[in-house]
Short mmCIF file of C-alpha atoms in Angstrom, two decimals:
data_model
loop_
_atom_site.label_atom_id
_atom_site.label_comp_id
_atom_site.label_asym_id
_atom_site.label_seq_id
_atom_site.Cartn_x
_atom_site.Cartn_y
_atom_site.Cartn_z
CA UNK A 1 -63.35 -11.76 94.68
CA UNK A 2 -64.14 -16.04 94.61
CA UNK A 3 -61.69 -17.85 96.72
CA UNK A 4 -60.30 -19.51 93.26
CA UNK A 5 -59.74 -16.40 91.87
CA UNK A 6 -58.04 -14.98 95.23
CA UNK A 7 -55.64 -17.97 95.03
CA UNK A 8 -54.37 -17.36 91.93
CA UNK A 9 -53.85 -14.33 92.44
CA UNK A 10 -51.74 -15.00 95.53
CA UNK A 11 -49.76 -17.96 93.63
CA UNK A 12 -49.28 -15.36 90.76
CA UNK A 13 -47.77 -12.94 93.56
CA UNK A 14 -45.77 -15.69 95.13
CA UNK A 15 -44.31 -16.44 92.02
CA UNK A 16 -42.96 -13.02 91.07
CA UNK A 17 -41.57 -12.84 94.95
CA UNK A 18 -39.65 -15.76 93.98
CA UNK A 19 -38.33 -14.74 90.84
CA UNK A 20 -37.22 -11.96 92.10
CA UNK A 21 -35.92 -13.28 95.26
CA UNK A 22 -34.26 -15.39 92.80
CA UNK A 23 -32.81 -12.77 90.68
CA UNK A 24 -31.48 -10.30 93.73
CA UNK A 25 -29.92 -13.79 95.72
CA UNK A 26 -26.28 -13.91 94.89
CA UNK A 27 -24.73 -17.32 94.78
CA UNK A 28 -20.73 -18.47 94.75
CA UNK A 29 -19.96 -18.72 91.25
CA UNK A 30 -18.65 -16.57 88.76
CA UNK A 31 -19.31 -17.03 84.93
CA UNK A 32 -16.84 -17.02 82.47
CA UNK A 33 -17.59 -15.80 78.59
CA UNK A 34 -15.78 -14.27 75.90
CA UNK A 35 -14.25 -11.27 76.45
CA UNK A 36 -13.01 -8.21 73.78
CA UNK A 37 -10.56 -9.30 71.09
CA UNK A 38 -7.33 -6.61 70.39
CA UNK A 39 -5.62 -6.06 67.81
CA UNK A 40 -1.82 -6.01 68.66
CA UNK A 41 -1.12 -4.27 65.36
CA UNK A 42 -3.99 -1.53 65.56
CA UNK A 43 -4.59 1.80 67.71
CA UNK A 44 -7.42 2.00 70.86
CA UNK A 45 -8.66 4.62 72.83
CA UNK A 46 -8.84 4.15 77.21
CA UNK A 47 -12.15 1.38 76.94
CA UNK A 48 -10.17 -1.03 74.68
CA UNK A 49 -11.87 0.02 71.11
CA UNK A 50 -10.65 0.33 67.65
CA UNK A 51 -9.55 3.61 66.42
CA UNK A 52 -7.51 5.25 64.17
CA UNK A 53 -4.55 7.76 65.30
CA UNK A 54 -5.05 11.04 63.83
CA UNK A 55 -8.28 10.75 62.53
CA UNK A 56 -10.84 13.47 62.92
CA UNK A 57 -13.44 11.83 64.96
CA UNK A 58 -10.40 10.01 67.16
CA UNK A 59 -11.04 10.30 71.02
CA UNK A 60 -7.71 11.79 72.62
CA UNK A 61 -6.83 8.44 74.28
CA UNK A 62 -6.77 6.75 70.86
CA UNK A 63 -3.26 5.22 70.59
CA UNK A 64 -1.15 2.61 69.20
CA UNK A 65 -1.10 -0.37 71.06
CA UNK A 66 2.32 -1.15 70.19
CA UNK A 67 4.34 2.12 69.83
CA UNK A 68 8.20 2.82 68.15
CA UNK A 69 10.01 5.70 67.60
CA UNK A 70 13.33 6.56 66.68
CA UNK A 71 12.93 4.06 63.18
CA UNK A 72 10.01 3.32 61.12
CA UNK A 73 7.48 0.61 61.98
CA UNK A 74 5.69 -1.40 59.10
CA UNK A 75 1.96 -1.85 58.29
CA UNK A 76 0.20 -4.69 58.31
CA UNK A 77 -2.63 -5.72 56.30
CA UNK A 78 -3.66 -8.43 58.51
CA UNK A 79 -4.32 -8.25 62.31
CA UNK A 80 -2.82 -9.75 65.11
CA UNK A 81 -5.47 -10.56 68.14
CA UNK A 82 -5.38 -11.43 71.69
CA UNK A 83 -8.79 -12.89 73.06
CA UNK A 84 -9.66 -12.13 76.35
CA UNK A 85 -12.37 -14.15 79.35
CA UNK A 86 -14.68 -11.72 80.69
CA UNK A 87 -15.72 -13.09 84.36
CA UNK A 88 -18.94 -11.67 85.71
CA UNK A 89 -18.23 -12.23 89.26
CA UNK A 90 -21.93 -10.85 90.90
CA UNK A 91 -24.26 -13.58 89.68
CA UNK A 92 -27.45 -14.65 90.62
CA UNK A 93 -29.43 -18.85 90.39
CA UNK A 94 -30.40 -17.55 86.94
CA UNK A 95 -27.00 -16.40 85.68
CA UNK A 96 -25.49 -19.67 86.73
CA UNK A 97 -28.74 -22.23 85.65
CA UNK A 98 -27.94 -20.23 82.08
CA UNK A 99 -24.14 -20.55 82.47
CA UNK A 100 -24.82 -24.43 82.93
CA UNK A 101 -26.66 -24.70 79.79
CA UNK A 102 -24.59 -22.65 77.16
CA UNK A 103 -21.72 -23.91 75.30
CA UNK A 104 -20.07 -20.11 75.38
CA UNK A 105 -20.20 -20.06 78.95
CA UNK A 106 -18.37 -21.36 81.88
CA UNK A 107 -19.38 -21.52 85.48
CA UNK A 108 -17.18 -22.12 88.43
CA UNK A 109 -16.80 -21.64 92.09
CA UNK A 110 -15.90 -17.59 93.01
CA UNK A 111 -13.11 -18.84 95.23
CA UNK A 112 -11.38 -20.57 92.61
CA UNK A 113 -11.33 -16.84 91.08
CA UNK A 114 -10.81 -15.13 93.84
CA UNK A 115 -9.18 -16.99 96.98
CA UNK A 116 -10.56 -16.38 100.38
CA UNK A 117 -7.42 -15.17 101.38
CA UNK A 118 -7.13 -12.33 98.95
CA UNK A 119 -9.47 -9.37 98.65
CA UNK A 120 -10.68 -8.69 95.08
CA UNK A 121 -9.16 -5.75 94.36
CA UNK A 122 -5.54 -7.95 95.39
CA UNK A 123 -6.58 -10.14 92.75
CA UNK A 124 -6.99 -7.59 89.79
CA UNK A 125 -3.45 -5.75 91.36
CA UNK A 126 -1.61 -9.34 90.90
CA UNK A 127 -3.76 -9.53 87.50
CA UNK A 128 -2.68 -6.50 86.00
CA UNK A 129 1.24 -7.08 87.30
CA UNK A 130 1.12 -10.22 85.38
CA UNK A 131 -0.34 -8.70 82.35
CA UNK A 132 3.12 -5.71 82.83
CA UNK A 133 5.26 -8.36 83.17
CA UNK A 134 3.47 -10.26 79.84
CA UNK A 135 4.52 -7.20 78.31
CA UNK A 136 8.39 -7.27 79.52
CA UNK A 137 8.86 -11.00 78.71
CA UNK A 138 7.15 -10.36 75.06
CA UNK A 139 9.62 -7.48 74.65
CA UNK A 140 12.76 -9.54 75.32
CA UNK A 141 11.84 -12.60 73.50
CA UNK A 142 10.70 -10.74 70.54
CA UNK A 143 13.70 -8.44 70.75
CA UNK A 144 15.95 -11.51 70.78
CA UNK A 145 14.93 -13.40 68.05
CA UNK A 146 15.89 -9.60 66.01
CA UNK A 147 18.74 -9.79 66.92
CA UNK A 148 19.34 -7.93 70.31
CA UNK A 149 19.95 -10.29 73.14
CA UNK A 150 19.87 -9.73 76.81
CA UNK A 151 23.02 -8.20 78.37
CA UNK A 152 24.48 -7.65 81.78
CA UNK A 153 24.30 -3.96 83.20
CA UNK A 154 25.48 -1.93 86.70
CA UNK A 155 22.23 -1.23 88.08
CA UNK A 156 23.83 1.00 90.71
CA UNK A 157 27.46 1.33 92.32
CA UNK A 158 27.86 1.34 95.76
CA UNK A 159 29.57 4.07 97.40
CA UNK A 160 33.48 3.66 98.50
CA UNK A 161 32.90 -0.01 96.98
CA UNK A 162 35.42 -1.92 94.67
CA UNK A 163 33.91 -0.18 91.73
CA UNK A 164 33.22 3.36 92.97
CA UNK A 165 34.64 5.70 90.58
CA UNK A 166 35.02 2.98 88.19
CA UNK A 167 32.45 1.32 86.81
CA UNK A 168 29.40 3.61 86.32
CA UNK A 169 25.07 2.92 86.46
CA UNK A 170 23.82 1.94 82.90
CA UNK A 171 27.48 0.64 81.95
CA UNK A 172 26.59 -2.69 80.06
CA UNK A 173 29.44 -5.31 80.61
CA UNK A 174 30.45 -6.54 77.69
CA UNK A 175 33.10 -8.93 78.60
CA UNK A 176 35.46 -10.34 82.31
CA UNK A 177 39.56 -10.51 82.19
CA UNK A 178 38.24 -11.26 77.78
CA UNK A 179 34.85 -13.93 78.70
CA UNK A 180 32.09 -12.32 77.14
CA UNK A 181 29.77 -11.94 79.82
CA UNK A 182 26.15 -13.51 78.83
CA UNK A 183 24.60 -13.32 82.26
CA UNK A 184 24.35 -12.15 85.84
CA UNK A 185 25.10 -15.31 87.16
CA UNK A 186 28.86 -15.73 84.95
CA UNK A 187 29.57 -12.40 86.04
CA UNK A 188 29.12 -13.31 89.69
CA UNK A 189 31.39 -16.34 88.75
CA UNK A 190 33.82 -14.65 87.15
CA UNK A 191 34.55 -12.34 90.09
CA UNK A 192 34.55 -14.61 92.88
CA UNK A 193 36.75 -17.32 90.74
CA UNK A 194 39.91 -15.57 91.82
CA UNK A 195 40.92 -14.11 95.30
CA UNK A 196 39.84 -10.90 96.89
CA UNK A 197 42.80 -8.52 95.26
CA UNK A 198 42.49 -9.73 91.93
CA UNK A 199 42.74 -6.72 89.61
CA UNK A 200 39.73 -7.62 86.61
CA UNK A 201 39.83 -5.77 83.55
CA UNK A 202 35.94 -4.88 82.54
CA UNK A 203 34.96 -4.31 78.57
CA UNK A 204 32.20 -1.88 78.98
CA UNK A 205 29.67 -0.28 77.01
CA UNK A 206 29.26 3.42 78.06
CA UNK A 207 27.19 5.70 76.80
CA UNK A 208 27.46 3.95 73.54
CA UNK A 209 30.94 3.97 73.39
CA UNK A 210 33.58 0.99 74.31
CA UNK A 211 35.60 1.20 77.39
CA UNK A 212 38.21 -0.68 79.93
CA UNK A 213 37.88 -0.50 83.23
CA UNK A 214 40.55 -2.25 85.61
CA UNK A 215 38.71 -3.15 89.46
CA UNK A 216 40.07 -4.80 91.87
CA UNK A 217 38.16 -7.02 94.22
CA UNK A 218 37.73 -6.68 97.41
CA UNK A 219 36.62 -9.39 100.70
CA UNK A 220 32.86 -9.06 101.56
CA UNK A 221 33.66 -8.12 105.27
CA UNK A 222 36.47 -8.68 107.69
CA UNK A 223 35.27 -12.57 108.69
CA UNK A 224 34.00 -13.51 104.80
CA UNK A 225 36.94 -13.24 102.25
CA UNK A 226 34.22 -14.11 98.90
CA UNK A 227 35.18 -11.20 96.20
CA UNK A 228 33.43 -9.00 95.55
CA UNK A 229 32.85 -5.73 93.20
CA UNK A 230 30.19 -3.90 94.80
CA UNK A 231 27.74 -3.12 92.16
CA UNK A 232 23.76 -4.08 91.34
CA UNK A 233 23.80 -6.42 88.84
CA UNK A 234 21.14 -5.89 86.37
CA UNK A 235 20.08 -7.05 82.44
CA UNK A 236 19.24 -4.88 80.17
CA UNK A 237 18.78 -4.92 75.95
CA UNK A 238 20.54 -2.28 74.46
CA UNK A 239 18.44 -1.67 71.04
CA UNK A 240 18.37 1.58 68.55
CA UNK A 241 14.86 2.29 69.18
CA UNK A 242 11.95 3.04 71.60
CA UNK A 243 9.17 0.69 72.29
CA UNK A 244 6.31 0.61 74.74
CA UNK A 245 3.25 -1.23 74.92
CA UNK A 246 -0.07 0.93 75.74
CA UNK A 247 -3.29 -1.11 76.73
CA UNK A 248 -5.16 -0.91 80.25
CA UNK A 249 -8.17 -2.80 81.18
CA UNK A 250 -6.47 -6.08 80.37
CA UNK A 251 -4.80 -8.43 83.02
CA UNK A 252 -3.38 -11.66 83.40
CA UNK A 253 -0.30 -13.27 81.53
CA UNK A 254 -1.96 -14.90 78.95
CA UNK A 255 -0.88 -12.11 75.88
CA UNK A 256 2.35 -12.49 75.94
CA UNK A 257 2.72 -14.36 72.70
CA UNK A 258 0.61 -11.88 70.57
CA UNK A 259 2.21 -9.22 72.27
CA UNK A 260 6.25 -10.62 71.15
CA UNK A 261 4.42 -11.38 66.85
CA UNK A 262 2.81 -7.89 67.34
CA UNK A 263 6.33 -6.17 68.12
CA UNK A 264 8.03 -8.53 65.42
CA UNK A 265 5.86 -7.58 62.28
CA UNK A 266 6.31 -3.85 63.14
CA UNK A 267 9.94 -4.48 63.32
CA UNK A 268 10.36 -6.28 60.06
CA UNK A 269 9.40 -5.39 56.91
CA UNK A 270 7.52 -8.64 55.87
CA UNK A 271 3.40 -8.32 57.09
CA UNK A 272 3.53 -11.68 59.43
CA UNK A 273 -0.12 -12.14 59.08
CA UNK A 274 -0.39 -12.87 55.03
CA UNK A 275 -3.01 -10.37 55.21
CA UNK A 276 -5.53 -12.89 57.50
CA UNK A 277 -6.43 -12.20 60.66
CA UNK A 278 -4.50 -14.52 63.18
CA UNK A 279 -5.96 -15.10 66.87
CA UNK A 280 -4.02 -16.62 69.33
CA UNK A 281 -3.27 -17.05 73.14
CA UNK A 282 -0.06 -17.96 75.67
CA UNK A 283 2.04 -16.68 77.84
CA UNK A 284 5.57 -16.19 76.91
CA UNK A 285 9.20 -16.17 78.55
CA UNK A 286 12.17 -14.11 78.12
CA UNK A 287 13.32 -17.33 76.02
CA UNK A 288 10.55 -17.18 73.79
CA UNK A 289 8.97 -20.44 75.68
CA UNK A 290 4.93 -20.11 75.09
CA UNK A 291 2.80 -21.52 78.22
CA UNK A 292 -0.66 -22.80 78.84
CA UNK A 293 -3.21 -20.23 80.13
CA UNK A 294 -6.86 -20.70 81.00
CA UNK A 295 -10.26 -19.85 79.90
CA UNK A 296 -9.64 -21.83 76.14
CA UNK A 297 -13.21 -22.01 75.23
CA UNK A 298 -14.27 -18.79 75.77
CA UNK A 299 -10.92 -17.53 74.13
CA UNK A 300 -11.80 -19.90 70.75
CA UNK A 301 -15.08 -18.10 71.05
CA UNK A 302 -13.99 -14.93 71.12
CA UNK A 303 -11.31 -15.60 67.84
CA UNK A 304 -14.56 -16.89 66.00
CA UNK A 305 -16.49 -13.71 66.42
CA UNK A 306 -13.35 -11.78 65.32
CA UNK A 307 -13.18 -13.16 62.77
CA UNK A 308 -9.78 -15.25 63.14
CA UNK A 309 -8.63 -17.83 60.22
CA UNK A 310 -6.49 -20.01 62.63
CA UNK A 311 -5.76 -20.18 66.64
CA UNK A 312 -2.70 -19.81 67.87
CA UNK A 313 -2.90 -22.46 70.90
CA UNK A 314 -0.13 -23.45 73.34
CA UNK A 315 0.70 -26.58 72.78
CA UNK A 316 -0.37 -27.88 76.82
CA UNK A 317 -3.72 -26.55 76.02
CA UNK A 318 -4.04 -28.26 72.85
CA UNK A 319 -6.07 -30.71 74.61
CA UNK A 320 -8.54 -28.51 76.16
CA UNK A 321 -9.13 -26.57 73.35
CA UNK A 322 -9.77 -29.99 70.64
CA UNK A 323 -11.99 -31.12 72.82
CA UNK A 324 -14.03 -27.61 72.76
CA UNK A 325 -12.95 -26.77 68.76
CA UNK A 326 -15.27 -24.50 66.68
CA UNK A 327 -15.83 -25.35 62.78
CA UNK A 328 -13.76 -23.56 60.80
CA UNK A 329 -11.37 -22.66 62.88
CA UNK A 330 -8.05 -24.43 63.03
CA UNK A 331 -6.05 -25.02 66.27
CA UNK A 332 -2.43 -24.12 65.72
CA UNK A 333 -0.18 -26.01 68.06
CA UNK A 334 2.90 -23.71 69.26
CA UNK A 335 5.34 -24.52 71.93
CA UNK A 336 7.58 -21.42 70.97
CA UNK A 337 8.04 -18.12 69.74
CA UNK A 338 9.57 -20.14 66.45
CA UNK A 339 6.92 -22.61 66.44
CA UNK A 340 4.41 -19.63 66.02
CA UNK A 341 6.85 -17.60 63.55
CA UNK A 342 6.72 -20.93 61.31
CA UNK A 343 3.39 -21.59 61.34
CA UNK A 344 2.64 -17.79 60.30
CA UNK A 345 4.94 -18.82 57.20
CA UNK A 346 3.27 -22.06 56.43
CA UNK A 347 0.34 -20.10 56.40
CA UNK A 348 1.62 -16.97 53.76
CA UNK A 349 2.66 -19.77 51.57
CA UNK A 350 -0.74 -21.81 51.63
CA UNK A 351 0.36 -24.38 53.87
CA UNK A 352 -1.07 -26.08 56.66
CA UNK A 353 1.10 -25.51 59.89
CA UNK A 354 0.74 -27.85 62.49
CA UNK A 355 -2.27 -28.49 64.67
CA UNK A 356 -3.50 -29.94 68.17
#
């Protein structure tokens, strides 16, 4: 072989070494794109996908995402989707160089993912808590706005205390000496208002039925005279009907608002989404308070292929997500539970709700 041809042949080797070099070196970035899109209002099987309960070709693990019993839960015509990031967190220079250059993608440092104090699999354990406790919030706020607010409950009784024999676990105080009792905090007051010895007459719920209870309080110890009761002090929201929420695979806080209009329009009889389907995005408090999450641009990405009418974006993200808007499709500003139930009106009766 000439020497020409012999060194192209070598810079044609060389060149294939360092592609692939290239492609097998991992580098400290993870890329963010858009992830799967739910359906609050629709049934899944165990990888996240749409299916239909009862229906012959059904896997096993196809289930409701939102599920009641005990009273009948509406249909909706419309749909009701949380957007998700997907983070690909083993990349190579060729994953990143095409992270840097698409408008879908995202590319940051792995340790703002993943801290170097925490192992990976610590971060998807704190992920999926979050995305539990999404759940729980979304429940109470949702549950609230129905009608059924948060109560005070005996989470336990402890034994030979003030209130052994008395008050009972799952009693729900209803009211103190005639104060309705609104929170764990008033009860505290309530009981340590008046000396150790005070006899308190408790309203109780138990077992569904209304009771009176009279305790008398007793000194913490021998050297600390605060009153006390001796119970766990717990909330609870007493409601006619059985709900859970069923989807793995999903972490993070950031459903929590789709999760609390997903329990609402199977609660009510009115279809919340007009028919259209509504995307959206925020966390959510027991107080129905919707808060900024991350990952916006992938998220508007994701309600674009879905094909989502509007965006339901928290409003301290409304600035992040203008400045990375698709065509056609609207930003929704919401700040609350309220601000979203109002803007899903404006937009059954051909309005134009609000927008970043």
């Amino acid at each position: 072989m000439k020497r020409r041809g012999v060194t192209v042949l070598a810079g044609f080797v060389l060149a294939v070494l360092l592609v692939a070099g290239i492609n097998l070196a991992r580098v400290p970035y993870v890329v963010m794109s858009a992830g799967p899109t739910v359906n609050t209002l629709s049934a899944v099987d165990d990888k996240g996908r749409a299916c239909t309960v009862g229906a012959k070709d059904a896997p096993k693990s196809c289930q409701n995402v939102i599920q009641i019993a005990k009273t009948d839960a509406s249909a909706s015509k419309g749909q009701l989707r949380l957007v998700t990031v997907n983070v690909q967190s083993s990349v190579n220079v060729l994953d990143v160089i095409k992270g840097w250059f698409s408008d879908e993608q995202a590319v940051i440092p792995y340790e703002f993912v993943y801290p170097p104090d925490r192992t990976k699999d610590q971060v998807e354990q704190q992920n999926q808590e979050e995305f539990k406790n999404s759940q729980s919030s979304a429940e109470t706020a949702a549950l609230r706005k129905l009608g059924y607010p948060v109560r005070v409950g005996v989470g336990g009784v402890t034994a030979g205390g003030a209130a052994d024999g008395l008050l009972k676990k799952d009693d729900v105080i209803d009211a103190v000496d005639g104060t309705k009792i609104e929170s764990p905090s008033q009860l505290i007051e309530l009981v340590k208002a008046k000396p150790a010895g005070t006899v308190l007459k408790f309203e109780v719920t138990r077992d569904g039925k209304a009771e009176t209870v009279e305790v008398t309080t007793r000194p913490a110890s021998d050297t600390d005279k605060t009153p006390r009761i001796n119970i766990e002090v717990t909330t609870v929201q007493p409601h006619p009907f059985d709900l859970t929420i069923k989807l793995d695979d999903i972490g993070g806080p950031s459903a929590g608002l789709m999760f609390a209009l997903g329990i609402m329009d199977k609660l009510t009889p009115e279809d919340l989404t007009g028919g259209k389907i509504i995307a959206g995005t925020g966390t959510i408090d027991d107080d129905g308070k919707v808060g900024p999450i991350g990952g916006v641009p992938q998220k508007l990405y994701g309600a674009q292929a879905a094909g989502a009418v509007v965006f339901l974006t928290p409003a301290d993200n409304c600035a992040e997500a203008k400045a990375n808007a698709l065509p056609g499709l609207p930003l929704v500003k919401v700040a609350t539970l309220d601000d979203a139930l109002n803007a899903l009106a404006t937009l059954r009766a051909g309005g134009q709700p609000p927008t970043c």
